[in-house]
Coordinates of N, CA and C in Angstrom, one line a residue:
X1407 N 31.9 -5.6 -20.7 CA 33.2 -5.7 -21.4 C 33.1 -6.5 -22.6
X1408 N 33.6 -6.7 -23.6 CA 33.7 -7.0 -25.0 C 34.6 -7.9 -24.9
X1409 N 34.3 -8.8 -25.8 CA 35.2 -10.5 -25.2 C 36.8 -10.3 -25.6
X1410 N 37.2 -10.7 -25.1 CA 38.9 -10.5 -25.1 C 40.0 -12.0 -25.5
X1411 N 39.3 -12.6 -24.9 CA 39.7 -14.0 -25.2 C 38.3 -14.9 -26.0
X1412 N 39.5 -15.2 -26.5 CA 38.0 -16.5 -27.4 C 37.8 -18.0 -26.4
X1413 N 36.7 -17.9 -27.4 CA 35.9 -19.4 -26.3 C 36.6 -20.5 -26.3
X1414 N 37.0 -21.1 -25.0 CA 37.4 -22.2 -25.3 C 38.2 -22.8 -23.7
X1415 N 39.2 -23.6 -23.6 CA 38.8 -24.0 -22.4 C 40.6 -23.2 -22.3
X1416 N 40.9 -22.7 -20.6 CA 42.4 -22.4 -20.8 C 43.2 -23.0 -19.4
X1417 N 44.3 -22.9 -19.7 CA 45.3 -23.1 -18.0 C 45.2 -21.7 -17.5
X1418 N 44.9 -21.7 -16.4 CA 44.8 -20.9 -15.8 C 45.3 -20.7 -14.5
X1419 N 46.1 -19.7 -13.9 CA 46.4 -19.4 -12.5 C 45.8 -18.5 -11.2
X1420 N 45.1 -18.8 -10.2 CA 44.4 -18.5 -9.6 C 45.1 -17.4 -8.9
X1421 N 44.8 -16.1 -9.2 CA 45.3 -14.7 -8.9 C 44.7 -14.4 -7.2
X1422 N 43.6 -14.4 -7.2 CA 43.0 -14.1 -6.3 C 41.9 -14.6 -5.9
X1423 N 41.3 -14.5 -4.4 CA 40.0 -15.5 -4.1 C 39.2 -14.4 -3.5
X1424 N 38.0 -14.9 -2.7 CA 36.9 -14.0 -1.8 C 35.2 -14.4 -2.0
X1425 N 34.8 -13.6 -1.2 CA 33.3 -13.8 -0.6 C 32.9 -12.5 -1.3
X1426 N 31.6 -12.0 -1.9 CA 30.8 -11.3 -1.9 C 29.5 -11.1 -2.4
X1427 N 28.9 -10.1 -2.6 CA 27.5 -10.0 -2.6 C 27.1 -9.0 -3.8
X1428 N 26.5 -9.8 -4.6 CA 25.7 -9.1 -6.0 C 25.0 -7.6 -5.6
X1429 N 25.6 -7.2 -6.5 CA 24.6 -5.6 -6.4 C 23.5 -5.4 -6.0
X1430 N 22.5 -6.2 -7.4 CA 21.4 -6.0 -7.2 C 20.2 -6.6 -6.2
X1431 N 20.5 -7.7 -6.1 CA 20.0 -8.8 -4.9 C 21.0 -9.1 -4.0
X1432 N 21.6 -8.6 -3.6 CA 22.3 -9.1 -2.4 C 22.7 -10.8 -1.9
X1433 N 22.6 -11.3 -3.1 CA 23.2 -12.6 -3.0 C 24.8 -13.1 -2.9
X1434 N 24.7 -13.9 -1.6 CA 26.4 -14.1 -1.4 C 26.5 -15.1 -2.3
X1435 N 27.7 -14.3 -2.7 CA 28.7 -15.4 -3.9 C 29.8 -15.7 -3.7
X1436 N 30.6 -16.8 -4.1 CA 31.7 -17.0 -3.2 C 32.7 -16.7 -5.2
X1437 N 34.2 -16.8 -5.0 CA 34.7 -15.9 -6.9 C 36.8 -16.3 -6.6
X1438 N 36.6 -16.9 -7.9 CA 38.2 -16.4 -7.9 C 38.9 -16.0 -9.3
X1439 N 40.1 -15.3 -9.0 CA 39.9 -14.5 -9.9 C 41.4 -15.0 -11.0
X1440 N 41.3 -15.3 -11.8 CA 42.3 -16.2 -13.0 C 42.9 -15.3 -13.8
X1441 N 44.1 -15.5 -14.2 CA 44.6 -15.2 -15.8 C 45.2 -16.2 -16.3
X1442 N 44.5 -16.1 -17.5 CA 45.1 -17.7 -18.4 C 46.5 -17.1 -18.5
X1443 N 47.0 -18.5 -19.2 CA 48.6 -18.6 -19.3 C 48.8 -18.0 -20.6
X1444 N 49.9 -17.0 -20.4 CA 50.3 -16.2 -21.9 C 48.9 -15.2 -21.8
X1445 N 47.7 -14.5 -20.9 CA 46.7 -14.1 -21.1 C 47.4 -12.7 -20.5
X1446 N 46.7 -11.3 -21.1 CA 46.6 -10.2 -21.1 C 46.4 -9.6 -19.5
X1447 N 44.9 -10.0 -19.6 CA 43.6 -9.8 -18.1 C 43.5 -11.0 -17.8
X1448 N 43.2 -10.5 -16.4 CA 42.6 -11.3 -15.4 C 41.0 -11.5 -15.3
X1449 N 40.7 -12.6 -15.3 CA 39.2 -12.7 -15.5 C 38.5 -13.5 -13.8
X1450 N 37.3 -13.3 -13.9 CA 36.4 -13.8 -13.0 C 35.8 -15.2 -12.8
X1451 N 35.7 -15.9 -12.2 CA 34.8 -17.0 -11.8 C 34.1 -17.1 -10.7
X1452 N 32.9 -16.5 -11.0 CA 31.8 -16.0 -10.3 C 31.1 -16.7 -10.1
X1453 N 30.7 -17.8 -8.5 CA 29.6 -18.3 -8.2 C 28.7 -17.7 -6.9
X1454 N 27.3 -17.8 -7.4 CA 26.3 -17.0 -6.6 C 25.4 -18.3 -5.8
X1455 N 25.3 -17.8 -4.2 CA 25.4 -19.4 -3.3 C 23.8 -18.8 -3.1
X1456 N 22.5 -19.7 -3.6 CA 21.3 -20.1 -3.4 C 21.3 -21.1 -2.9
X1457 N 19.9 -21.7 -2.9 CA 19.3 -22.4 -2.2 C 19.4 -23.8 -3.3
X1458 N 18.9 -23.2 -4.7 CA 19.1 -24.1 -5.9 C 20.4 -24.0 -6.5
X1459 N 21.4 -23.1 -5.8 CA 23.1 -23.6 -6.1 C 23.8 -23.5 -5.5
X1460 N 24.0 -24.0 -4.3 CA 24.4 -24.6 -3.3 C 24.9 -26.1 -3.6
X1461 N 24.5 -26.8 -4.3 CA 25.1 -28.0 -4.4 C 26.5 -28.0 -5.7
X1462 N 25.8 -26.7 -6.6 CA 26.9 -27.1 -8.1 C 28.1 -26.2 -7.5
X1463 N 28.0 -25.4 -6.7 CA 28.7 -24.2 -6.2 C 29.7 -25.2 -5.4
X1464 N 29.2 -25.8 -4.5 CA 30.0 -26.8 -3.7 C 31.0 -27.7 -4.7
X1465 N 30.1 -28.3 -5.5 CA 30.7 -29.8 -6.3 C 31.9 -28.6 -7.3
X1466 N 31.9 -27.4 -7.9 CA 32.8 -26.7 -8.5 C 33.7 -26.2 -7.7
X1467 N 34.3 -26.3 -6.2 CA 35.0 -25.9 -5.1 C 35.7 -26.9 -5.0
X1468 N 35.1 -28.1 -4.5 CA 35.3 -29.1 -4.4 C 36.4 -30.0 -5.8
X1469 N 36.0 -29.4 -7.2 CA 36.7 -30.0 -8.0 C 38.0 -28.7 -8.4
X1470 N 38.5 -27.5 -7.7 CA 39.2 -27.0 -7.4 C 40.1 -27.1 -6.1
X1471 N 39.6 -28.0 -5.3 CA 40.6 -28.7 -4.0 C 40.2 -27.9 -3.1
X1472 N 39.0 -27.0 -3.1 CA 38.6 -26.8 -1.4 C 38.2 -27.7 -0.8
X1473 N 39.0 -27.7 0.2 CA 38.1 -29.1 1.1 C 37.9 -28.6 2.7
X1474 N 37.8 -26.8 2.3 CA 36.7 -26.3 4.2 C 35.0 -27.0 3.8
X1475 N 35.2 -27.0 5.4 CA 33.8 -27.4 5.9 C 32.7 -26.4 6.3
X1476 N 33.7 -24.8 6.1 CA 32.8 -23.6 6.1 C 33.6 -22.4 5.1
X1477 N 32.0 -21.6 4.7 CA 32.4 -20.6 3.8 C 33.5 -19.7 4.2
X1478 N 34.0 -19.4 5.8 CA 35.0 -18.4 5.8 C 35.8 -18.9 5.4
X1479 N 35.9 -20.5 5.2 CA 37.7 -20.7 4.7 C 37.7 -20.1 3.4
X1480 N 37.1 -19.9 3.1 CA 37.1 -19.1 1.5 C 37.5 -17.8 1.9
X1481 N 37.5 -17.1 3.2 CA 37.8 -15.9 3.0 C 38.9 -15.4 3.5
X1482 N 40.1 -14.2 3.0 CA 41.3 -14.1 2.9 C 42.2 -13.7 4.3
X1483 N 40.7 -13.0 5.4 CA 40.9 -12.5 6.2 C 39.9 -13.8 7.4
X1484 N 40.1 -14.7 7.1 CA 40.0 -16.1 8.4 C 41.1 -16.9 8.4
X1485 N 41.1 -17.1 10.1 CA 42.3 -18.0 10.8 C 42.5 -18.9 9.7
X1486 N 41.3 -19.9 9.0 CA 41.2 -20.9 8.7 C 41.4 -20.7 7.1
X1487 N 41.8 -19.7 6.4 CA 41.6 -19.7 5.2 C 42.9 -20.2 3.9
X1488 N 42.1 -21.1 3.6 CA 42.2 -21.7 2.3 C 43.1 -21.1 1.0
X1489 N 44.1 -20.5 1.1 CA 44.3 -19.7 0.0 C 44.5 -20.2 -1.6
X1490 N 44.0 -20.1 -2.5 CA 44.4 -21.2 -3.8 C 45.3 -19.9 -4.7
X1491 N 45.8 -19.3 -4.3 CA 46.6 -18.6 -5.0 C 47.6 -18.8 -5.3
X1492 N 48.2 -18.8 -6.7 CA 48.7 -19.4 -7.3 C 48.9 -21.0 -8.0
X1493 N 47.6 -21.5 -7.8 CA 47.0 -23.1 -8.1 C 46.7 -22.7 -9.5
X1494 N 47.0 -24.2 -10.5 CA 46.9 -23.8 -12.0 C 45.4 -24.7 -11.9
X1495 N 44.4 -24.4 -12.5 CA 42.9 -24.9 -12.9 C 42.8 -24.7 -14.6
X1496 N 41.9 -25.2 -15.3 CA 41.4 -24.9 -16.5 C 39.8 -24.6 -16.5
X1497 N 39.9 -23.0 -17.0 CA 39.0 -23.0 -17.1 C 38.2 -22.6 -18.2
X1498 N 37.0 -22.3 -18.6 CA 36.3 -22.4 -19.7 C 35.8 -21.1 -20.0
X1499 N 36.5 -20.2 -20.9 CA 35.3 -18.9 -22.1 C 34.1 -19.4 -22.6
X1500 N 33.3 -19.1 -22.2 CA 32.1 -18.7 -23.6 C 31.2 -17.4 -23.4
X1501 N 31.0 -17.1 -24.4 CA 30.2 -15.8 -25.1 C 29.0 -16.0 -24.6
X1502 N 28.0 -15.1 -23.7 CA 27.1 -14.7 -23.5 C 26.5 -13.1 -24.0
X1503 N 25.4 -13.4 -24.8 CA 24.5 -12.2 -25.2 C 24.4 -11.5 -23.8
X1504 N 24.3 -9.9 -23.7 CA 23.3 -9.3 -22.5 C 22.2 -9.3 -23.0
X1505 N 21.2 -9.7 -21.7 CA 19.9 -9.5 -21.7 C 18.9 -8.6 -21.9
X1506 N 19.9 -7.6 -21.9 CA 18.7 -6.0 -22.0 C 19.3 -5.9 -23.5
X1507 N 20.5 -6.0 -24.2 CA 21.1 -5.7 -25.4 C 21.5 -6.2 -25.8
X1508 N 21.0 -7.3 -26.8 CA 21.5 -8.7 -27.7 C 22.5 -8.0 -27.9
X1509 N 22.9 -6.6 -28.4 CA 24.0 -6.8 -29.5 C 25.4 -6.8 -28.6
X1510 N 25.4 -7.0 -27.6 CA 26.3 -6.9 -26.5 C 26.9 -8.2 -26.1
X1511 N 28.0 -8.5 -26.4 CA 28.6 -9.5 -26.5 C 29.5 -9.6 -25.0
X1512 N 29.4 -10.6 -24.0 CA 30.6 -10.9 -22.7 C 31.3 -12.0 -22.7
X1513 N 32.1 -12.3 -22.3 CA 33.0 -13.3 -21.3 C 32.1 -13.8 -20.4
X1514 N 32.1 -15.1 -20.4 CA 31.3 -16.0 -18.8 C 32.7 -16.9 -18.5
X1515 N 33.2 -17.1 -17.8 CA 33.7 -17.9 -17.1 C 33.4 -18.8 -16.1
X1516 N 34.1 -19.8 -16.2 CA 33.3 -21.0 -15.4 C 34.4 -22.6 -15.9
X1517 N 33.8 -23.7 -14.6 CA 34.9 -24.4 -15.0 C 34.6 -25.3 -15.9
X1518 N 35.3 -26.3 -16.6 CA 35.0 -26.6 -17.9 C 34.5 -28.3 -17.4
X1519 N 33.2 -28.2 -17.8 CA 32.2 -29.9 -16.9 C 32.4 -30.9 -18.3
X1520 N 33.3 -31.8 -17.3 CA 33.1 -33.2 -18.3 C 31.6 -34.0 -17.7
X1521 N 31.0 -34.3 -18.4 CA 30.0 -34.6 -18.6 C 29.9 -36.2 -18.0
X1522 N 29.4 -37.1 -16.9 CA 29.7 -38.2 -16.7 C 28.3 -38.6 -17.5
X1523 N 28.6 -39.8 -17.7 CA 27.3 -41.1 -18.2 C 26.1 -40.9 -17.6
X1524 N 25.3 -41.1 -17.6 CA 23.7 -41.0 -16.9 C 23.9 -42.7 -17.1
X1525 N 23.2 -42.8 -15.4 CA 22.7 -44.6 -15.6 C 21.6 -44.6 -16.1
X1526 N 21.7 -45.9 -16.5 CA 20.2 -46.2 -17.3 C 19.9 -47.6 -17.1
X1527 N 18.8 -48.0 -17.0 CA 18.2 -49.3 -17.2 C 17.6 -49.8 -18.4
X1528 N 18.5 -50.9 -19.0 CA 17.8 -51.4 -20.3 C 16.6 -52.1 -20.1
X1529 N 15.4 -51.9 -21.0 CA 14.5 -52.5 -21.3 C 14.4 -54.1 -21.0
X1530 N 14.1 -54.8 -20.6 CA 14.2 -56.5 -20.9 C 12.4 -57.0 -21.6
X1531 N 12.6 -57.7 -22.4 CA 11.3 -58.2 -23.1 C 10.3 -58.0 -22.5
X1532 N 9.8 -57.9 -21.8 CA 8.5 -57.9 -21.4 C 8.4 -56.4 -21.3
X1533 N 9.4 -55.6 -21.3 CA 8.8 -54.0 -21.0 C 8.7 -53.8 -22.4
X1534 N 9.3 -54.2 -23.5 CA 9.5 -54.0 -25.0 C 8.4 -54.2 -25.6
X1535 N 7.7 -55.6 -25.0 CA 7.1 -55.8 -25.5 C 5.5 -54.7 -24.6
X1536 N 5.4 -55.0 -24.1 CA 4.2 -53.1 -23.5 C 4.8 -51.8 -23.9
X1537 N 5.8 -51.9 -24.1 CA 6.4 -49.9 -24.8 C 5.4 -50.3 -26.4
X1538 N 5.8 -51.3 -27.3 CA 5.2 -51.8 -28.3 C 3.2 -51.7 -28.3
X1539 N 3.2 -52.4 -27.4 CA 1.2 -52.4 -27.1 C 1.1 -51.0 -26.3
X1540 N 1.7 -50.4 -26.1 CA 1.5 -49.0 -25.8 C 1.7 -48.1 -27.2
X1541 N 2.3 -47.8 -27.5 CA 3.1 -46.6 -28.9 C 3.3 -47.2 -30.1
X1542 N 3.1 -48.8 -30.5 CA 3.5 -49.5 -31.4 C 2.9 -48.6 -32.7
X1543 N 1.7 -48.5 -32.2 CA 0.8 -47.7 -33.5 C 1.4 -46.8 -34.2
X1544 N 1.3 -45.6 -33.0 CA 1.8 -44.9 -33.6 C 3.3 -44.5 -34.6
X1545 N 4.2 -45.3 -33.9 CA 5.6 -45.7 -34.5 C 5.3 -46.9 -35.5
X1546 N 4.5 -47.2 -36.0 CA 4.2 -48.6 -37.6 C 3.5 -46.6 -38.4
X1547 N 2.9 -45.9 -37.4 CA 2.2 -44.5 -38.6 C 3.1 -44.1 -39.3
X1548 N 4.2 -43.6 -38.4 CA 4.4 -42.7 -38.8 C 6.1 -43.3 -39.9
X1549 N 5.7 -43.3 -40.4 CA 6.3 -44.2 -41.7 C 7.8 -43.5 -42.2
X1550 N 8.7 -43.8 -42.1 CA 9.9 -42.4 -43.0 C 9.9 -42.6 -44.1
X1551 N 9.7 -41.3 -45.1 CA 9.4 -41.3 -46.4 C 10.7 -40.6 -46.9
X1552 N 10.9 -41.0 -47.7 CA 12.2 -40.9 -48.3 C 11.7 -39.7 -49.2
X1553 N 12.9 -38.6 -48.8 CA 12.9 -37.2 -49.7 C 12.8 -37.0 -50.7
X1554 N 12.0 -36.2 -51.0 CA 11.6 -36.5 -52.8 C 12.4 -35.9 -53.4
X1555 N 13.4 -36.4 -54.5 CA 14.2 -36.0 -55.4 C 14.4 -35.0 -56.3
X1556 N 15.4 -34.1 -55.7 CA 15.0 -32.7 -56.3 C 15.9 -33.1 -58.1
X1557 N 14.9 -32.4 -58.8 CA 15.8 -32.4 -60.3 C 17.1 -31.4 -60.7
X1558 N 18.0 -31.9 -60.9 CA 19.1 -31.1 -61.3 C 19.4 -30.8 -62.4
X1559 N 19.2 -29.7 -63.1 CA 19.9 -29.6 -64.3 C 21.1 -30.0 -64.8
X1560 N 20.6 -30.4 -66.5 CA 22.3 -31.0 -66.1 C 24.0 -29.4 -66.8
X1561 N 24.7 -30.0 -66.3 CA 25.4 -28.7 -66.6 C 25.9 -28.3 -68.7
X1562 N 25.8 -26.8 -68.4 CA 26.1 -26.6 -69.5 C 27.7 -26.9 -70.0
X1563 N 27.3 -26.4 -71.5 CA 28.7 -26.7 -71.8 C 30.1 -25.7 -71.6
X1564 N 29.5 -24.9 -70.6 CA 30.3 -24.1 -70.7 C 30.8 -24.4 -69.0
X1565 N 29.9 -25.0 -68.6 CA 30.3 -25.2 -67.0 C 31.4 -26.5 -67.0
X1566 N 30.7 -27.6 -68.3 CA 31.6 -28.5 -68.4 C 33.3 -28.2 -68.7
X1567 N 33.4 -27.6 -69.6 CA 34.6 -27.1 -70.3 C 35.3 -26.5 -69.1
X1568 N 34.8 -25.7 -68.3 CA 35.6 -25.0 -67.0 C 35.9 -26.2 -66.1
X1569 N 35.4 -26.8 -65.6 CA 35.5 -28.3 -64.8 C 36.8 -28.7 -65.3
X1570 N 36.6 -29.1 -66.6 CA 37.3 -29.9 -67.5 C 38.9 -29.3 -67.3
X1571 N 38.6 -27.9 -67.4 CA 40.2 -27.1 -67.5 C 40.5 -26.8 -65.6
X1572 N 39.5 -27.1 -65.2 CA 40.1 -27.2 -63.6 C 40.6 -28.7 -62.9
X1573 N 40.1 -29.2 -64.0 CA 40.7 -30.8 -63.6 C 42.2 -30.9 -63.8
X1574 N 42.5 -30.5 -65.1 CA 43.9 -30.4 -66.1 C 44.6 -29.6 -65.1
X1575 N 44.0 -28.9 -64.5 CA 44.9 -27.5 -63.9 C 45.5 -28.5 -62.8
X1576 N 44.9 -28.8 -62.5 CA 44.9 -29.8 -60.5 C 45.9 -30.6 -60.9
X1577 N 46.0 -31.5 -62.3 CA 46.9 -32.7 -62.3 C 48.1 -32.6 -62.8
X1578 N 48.7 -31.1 -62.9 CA 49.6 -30.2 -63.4 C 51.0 -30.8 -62.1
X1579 N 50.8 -31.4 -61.1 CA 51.1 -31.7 -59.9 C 51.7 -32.4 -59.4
X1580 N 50.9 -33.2 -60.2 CA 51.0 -35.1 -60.0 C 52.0 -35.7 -61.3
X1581 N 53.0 -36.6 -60.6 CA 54.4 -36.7 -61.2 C 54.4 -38.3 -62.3
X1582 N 53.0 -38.7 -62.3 CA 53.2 -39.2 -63.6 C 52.1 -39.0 -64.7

């Protein structure tokens, strides 16, 4: 399908939910299904539950207010099921190329990730001073050389005189 909405993050209302399984590989995916606010179509948010997304699948559930302790609460037809229909979320457009046909432009949907800080441990002297007796060399080599200065002609008098009458034009404006 050909993108319909532009990229960007929206309010969204959760139309419908469910369990299912990709065509081609038969991987279960758990999906709900949105229309943004003021939006035309209803779009998709499609996660596929592996072994290596099993954790972001959960942590994106979880930051939508599932709080089952099993996949059927996701589904519409269990005792236990969870319904988020009608829950407002924001979620995020962007444009994906297809794979077999760059020129083929889709819709991805997905929720929109604020990005938390990464810890980090600062350096203290003594490691500064070994990052230095380790790489020092090569960071004293490699030197920044300042861009060599391209030459500009200088302008004619005919480019001047235009300037000149686009200046006059501009201060046509200005009240003293």
């Amino acid at each position: 399908m050909a993108p319909h909405y532009a990229e960007g993050v929206y309010e969204c209302e959760i139309v419908a939910q469910g369990l299912n399984t990709s065509k081609t590989k038969g991987t279960p995916g758990v999906f709900v299904d949105i229309m943004p606010r003021n939006g035309q179509y209803d779009r998709r948010i499609q996660w596929w539950i592996t072994d290596k997304t099993v954790d972001f699948v959960i942590r994106d559930l979880r930051l939508i207010g599932f709080a089952g302790e099993s996949w059927s609460e996701f589904d519409p037809t269990s005792e236990k099921f969870y319904d988020f229909t009608g829950k407002t979320i924001q979620a995020q457009c962007k444009y994906e190329r297809d794979a077999t046909d760059p020129s083929k432009v889709y819709e991805r949907w997905e929720l929109p990730y604020e990005g938390k800080p990464r810890e980090t441990k600062l350096l203290d002297r003594k490691e500064v001073r070994k990052l230095d007796m380790m790489f020092g060399k090569q960071l004293k080599a490699a030197k920044l050389e300042a861009p060599a200065a391209q030459p500009v002609a200088p302008p004619t008098k005919e480019e001047l005189e235009a300037q000149i009458a686009a200046d006059i034009a501009a201060d046509d404006g200005i009240p003293f």
